PDB file of C-alpha atoms in Angstrom:
ATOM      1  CA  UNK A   1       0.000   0.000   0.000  1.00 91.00           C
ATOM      2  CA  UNK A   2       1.586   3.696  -1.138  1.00 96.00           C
ATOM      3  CA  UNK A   3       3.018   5.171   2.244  1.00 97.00           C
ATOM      4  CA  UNK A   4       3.417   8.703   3.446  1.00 98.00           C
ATOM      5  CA  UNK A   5       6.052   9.820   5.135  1.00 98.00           C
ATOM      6  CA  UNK A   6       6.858  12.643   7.456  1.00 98.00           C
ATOM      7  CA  UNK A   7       9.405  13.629  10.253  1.00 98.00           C
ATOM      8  CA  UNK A   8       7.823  13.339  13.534  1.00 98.00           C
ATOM      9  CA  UNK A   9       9.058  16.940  14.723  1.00 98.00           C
ATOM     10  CA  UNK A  10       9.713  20.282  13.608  1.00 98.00           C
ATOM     11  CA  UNK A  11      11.207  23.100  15.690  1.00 97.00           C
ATOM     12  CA  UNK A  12      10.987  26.345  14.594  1.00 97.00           C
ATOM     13  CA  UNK A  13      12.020  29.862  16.351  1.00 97.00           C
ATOM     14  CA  UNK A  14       9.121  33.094  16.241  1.00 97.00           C
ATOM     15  CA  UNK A  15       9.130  34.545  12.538  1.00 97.00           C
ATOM     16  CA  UNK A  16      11.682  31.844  11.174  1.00 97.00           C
ATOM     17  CA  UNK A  17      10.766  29.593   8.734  1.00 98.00           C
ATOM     18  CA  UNK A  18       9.607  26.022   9.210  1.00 98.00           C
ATOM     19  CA  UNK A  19       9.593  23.775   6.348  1.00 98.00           C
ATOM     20  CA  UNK A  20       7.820  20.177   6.415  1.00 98.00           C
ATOM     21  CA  UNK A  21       8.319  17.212   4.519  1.00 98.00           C
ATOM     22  CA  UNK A  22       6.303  14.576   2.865  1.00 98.00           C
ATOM     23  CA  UNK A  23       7.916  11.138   1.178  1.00 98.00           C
ATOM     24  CA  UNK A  24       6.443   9.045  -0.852  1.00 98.00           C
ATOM     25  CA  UNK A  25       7.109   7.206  -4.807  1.00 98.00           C
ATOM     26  CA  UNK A  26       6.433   9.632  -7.228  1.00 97.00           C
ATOM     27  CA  UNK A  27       4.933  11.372  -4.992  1.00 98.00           C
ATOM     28  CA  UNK A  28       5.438  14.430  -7.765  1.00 97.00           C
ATOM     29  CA  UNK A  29       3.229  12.617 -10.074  1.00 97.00           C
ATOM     30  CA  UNK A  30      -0.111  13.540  -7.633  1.00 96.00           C
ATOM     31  CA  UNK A  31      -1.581  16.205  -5.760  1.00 96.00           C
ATOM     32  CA  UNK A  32      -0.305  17.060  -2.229  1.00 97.00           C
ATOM     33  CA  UNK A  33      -2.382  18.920   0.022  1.00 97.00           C
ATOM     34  CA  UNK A  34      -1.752  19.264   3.395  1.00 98.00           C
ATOM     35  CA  UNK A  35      -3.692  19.912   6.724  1.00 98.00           C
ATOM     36  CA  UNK A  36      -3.339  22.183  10.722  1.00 98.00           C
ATOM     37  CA  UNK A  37      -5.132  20.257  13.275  1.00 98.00           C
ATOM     38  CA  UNK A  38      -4.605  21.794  16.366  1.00 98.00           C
ATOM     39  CA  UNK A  39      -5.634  20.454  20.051  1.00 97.00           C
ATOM     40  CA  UNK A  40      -9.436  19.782  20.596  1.00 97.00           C
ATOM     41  CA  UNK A  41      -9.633  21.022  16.978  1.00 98.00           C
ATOM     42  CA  UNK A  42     -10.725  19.272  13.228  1.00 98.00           C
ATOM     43  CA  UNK A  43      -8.390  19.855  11.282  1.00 98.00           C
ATOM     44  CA  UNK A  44      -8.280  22.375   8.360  1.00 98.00           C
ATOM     45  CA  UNK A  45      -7.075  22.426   4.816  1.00 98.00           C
ATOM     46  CA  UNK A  46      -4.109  24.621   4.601  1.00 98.00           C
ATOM     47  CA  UNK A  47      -2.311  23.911   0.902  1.00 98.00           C
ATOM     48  CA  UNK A  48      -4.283  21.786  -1.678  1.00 96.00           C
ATOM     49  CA  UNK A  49      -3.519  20.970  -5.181  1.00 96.00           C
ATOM     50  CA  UNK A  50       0.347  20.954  -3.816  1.00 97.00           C
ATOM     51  CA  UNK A  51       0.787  25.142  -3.874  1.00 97.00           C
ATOM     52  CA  UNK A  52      -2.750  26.453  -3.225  1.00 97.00           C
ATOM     53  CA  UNK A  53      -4.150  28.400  -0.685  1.00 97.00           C
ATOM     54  CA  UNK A  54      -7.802  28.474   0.612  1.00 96.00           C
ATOM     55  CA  UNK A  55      -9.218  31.521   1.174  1.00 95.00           C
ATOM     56  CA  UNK A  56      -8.414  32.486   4.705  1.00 96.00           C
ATOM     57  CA  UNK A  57      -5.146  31.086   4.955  1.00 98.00           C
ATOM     58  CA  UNK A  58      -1.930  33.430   5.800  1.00 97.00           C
ATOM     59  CA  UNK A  59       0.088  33.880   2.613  1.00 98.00           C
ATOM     60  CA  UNK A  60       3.276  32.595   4.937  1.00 98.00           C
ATOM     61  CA  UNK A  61       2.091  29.396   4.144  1.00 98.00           C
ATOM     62  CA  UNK A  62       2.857  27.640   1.056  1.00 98.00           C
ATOM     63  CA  UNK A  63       3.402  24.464  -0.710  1.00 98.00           C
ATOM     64  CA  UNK A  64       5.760  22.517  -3.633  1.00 98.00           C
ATOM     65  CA  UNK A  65       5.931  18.846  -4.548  1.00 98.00           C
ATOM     66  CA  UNK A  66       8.166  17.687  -6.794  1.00 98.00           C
ATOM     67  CA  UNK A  67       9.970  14.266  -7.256  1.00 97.00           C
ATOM     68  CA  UNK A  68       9.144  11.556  -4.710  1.00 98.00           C
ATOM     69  CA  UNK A  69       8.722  14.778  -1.751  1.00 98.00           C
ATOM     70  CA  UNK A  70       5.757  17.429  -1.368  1.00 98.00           C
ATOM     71  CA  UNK A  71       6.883  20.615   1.049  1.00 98.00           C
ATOM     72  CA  UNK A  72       4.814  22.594   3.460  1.00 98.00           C
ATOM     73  CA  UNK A  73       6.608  26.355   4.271  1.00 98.00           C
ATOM     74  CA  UNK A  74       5.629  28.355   7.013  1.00 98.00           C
ATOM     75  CA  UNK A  75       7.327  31.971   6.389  1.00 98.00           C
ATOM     76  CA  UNK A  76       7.350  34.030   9.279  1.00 97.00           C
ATOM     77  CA  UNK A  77       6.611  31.286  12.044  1.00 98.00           C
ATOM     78  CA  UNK A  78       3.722  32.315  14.448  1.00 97.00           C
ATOM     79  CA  UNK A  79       2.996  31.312  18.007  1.00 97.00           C
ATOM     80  CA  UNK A  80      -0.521  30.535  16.475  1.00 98.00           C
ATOM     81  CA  UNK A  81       1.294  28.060  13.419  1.00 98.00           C
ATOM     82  CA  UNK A  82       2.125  25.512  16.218  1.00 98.00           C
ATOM     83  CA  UNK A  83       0.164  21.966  15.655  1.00 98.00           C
ATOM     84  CA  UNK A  84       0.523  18.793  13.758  1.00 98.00           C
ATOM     85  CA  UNK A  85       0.015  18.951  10.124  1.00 98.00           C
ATOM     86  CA  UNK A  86      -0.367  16.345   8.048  1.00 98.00           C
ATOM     87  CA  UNK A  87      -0.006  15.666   4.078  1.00 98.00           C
ATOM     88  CA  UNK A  88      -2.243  13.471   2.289  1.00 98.00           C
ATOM     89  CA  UNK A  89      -2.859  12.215  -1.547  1.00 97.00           C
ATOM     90  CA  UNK A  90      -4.686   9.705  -3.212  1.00 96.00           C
ATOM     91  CA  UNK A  91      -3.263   6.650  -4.763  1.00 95.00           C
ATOM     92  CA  UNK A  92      -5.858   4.447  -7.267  1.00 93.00           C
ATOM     93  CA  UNK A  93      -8.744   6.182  -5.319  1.00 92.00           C
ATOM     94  CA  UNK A  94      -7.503   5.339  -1.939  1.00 95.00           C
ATOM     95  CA  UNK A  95      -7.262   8.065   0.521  1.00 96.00           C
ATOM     96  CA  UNK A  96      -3.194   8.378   1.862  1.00 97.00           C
ATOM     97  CA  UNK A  97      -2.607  10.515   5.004  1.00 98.00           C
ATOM     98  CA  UNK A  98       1.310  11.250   6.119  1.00 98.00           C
ATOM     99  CA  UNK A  99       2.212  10.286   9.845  1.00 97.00           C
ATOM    100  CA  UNK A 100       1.983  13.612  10.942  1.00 98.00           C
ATOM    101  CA  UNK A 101       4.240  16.453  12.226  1.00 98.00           C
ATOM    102  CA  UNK A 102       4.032  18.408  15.231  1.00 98.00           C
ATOM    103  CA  UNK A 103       5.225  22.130  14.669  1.00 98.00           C
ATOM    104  CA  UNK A 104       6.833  23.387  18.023  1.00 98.00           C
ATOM    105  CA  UNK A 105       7.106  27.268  18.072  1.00 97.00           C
ATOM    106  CA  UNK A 106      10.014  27.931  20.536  1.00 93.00           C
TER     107      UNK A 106
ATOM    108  CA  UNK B   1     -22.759  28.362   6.221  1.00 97.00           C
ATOM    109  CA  UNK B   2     -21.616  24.988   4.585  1.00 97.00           C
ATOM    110  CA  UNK B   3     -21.194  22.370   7.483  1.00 98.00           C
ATOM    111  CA  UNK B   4     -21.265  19.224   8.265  1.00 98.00           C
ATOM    112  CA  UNK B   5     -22.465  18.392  11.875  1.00 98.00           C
ATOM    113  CA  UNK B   6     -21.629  14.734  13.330  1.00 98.00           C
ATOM    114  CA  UNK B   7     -23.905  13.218  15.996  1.00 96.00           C
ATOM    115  CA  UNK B   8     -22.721  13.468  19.621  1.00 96.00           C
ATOM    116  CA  UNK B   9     -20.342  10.816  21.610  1.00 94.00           C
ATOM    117  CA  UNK B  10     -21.176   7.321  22.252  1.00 85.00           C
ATOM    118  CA  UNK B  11     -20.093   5.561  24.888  1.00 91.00           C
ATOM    119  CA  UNK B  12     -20.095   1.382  24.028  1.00 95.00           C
ATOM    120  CA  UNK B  13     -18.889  -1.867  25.096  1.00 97.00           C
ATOM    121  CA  UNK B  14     -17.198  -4.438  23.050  1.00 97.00           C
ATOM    122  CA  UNK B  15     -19.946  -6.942  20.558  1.00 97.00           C
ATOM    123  CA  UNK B  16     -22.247  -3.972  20.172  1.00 97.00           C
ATOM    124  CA  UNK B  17     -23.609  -1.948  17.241  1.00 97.00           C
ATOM    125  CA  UNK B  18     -23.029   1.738  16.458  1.00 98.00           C
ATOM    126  CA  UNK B  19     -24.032   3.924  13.903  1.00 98.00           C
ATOM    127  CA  UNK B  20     -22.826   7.520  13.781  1.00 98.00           C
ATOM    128  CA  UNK B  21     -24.302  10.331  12.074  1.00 98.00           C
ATOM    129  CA  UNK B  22     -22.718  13.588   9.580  1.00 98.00           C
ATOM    130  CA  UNK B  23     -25.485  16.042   8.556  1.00 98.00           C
ATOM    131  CA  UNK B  24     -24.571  18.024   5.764  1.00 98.00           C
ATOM    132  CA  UNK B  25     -26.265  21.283   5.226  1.00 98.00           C
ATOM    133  CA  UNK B  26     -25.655  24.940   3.230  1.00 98.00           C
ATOM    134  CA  UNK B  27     -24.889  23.247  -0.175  1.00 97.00           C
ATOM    135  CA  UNK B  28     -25.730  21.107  -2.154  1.00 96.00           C
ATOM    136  CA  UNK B  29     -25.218  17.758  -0.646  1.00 97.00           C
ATOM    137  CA  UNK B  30     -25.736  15.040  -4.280  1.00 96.00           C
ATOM    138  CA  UNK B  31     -22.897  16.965  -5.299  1.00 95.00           C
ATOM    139  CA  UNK B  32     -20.228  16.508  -2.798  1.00 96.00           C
ATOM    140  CA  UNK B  33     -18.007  13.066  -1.660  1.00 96.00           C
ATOM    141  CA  UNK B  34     -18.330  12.520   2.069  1.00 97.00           C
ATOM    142  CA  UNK B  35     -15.390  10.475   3.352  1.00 97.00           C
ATOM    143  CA  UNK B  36     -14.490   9.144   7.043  1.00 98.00           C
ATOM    144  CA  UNK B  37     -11.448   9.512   8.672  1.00 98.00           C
ATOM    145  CA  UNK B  38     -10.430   7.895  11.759  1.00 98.00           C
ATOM    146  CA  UNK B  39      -7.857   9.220  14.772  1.00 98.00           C
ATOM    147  CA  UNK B  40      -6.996   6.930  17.296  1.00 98.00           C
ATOM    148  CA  UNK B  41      -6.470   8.545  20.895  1.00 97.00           C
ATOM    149  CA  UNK B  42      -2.775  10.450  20.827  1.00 97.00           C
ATOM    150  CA  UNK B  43      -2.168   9.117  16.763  1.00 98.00           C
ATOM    151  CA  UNK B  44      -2.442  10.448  12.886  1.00 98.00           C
ATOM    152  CA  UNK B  45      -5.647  10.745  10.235  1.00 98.00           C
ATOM    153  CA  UNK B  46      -6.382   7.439   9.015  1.00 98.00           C
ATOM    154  CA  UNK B  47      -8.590   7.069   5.439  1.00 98.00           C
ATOM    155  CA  UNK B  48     -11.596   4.847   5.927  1.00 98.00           C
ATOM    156  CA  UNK B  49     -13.286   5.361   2.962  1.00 97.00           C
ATOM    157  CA  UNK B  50     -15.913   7.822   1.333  1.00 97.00           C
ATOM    158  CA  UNK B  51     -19.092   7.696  -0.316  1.00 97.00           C
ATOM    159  CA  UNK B  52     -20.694   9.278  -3.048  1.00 96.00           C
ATOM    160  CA  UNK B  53     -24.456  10.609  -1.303  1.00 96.00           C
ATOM    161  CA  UNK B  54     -26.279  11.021  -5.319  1.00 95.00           C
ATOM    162  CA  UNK B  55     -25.969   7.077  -5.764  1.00 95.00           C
ATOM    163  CA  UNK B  56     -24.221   5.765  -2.613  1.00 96.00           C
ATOM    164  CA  UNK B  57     -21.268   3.955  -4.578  1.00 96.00           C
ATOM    165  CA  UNK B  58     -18.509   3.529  -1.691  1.00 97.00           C
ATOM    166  CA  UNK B  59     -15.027   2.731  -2.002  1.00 97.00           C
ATOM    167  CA  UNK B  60     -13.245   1.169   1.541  1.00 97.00           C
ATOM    168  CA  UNK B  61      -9.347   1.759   2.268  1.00 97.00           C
ATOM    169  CA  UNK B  62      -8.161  -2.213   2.963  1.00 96.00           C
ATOM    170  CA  UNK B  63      -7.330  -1.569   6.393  1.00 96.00           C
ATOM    171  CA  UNK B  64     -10.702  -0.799   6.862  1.00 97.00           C
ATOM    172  CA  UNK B  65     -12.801  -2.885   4.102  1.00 97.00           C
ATOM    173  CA  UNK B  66     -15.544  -5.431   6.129  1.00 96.00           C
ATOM    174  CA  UNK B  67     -14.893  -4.243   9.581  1.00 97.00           C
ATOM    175  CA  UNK B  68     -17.190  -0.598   8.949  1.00 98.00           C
ATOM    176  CA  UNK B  69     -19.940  -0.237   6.198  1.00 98.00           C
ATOM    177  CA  UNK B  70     -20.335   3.405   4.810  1.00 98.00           C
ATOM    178  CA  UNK B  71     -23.741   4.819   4.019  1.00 98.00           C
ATOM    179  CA  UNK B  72     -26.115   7.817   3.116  1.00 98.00           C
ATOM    180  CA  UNK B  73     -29.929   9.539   2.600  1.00 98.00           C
ATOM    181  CA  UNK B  74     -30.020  11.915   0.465  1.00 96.00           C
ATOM    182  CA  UNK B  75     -33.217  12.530   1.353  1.00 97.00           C
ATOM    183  CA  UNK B  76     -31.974  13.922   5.330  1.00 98.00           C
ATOM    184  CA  UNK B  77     -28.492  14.644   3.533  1.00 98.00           C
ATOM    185  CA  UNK B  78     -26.942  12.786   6.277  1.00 98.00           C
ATOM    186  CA  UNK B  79     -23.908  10.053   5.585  1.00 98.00           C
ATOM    187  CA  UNK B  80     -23.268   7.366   8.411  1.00 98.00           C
ATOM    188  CA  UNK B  81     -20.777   5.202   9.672  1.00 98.00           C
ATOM    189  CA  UNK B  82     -21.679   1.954  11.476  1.00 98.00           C
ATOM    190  CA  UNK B  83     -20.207  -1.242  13.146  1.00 98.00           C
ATOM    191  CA  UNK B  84     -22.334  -4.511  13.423  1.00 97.00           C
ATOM    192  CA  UNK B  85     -19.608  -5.240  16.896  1.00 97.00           C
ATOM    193  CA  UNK B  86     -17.262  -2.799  18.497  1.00 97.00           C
ATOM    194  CA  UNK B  87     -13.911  -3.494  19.299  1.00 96.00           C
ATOM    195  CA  UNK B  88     -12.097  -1.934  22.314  1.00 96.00           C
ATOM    196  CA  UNK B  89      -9.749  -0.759  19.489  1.00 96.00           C
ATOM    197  CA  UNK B  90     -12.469   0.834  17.545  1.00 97.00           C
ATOM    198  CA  UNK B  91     -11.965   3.629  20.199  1.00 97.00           C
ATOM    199  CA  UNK B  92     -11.278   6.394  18.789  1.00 98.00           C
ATOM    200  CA  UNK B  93     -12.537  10.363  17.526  1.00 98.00           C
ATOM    201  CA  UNK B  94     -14.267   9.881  13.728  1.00 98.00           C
ATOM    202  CA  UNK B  95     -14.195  12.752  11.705  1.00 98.00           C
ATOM    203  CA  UNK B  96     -16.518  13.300   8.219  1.00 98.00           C
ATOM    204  CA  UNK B  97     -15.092  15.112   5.423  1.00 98.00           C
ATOM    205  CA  UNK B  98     -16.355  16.766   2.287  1.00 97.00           C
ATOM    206  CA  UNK B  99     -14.160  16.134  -1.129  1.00 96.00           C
ATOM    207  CA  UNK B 100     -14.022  20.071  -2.770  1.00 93.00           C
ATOM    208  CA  UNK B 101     -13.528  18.073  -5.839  1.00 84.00           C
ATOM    209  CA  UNK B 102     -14.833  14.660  -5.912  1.00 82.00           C
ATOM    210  CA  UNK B 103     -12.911  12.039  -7.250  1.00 79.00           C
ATOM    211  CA  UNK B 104     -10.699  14.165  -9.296  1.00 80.00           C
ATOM    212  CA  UNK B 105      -7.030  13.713  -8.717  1.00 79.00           C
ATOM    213  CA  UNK B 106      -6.988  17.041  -6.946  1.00 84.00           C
ATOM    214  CA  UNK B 107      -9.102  16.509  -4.667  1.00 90.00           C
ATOM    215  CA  UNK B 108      -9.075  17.517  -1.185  1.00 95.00           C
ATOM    216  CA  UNK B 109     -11.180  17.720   2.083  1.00 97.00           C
ATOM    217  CA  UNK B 110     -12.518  21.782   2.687  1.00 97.00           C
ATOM    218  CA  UNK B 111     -15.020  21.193   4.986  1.00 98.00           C
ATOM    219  CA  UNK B 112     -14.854  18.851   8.174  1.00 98.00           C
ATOM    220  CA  UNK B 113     -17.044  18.087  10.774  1.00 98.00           C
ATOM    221  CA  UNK B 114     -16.441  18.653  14.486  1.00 98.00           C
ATOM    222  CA  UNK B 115     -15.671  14.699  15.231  1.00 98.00           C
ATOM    223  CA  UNK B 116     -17.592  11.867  17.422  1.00 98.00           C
ATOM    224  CA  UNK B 117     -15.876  10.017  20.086  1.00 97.00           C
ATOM    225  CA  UNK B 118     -16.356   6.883  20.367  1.00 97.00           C
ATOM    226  CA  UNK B 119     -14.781   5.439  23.404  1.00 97.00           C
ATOM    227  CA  UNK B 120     -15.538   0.983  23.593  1.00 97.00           C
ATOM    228  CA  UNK B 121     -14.988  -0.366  26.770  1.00 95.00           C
ATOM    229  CA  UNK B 122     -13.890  -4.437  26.424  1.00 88.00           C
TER     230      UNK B 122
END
């Protein structure tokens, strides 16, 4: 089954950038998007179509996939940016989420 | 407002049946995927599969394919999720999800609902 991977933890000083990774085979080849779920919280579509923003999002986030890895970049790190985010695709109609990353603002 | 509005937390024991609700409302609701995701206490999104509420054709991720059975009515515009027995490791917070662009390969989930716990005691 097509696997998503992620690193477990991110680290990221105020109003520096945080960049998160997502691995998986030709992973370049489909659309990334990724989602913020924050404690207590649903979570919430942040980058779709691997560089798009929904209405409502900050413009310091952004997205890129190329290859076998998708990006999520947080410009400009915010107290408020700090939760798990995870990627996700589709592979032959199957829904694939990434492992997840927690985003620690320091 | 689009929204999708789950029913409230259950509380079972192991061997018995469940079915939780999503209520979709503010669009139109023939026109939209609804899938299911599952997230196990402290743990990641996990796929379980969606459904498509204008002829209820479902497709299952394998992990989760005869172990939960996916449904809709159009005519309440409300998709379900149901077990015929609980597990202990069925516990967990379910979340529905609406596809902005169903079945294409950009699709993604825009609107969520606010989750139903479902905690199964063994």
């Amino acid at each position: 089954s097509y696997e998503l991977t992620q690193p477990p933890s991110v680290s990221v000083s105020p109003g520096q950038t945080a960049s998160i990774t997502c691995s998986g085979e030709k992973l370049g080849d489909k659309y990334a998007c990724w989602y913020q779920q924050k404690p207590g919280q649903s979570p919430v579509v942040v980058i779709y179509e691997d560089t798009k923003r929904p209405s409502g999002i900050p413009e310091r986030f952004s997205g890129s996939n190329s290859g076998n890895t998708a990006t999520l970049t947080i410009s400009g790190t915010q107290a408020m940016d700090e939760a798990d985010y995870y990627c996700q695709a589709w592979d032959s109609g199957t829904g694939v989420f990434g492992s997840g990353t927690k985003v620690t603002v320091l | 407002e689009v929204q999708l509005v789950q029913s409230g937390a259950e509380v079972k024991k192991s061997g018995e049946s469940l079915r939780i609700s999503c209520k979709g409302s503010g669009y139109s609701f023939t026109g939209y995927w609804i899938s299911w995701v599952r997230q196990m206490p402290g743990k990641g999104l996990e796929w379980m599969g969606r459904i498509d509420p204008s002829d209820s054709h479902t497709k299952y991720s394998p992990s989760f394919q005869g172990h939960v059975t996916i449904s809709a009515d159009k005519s309440i515009t409300t998709a379900f999720l149901q077990w015929s027995s609980l597990k202990a490791s069925d516990t967990a917070m379910y979340y529905c999800a609406r596809h902005s662009y169903s079945g294409r390969p950009n699709d993604a989930f825009d609107i969520w609902g606010q989750g139903t716990m479902v905690p199964v005691s063994s």
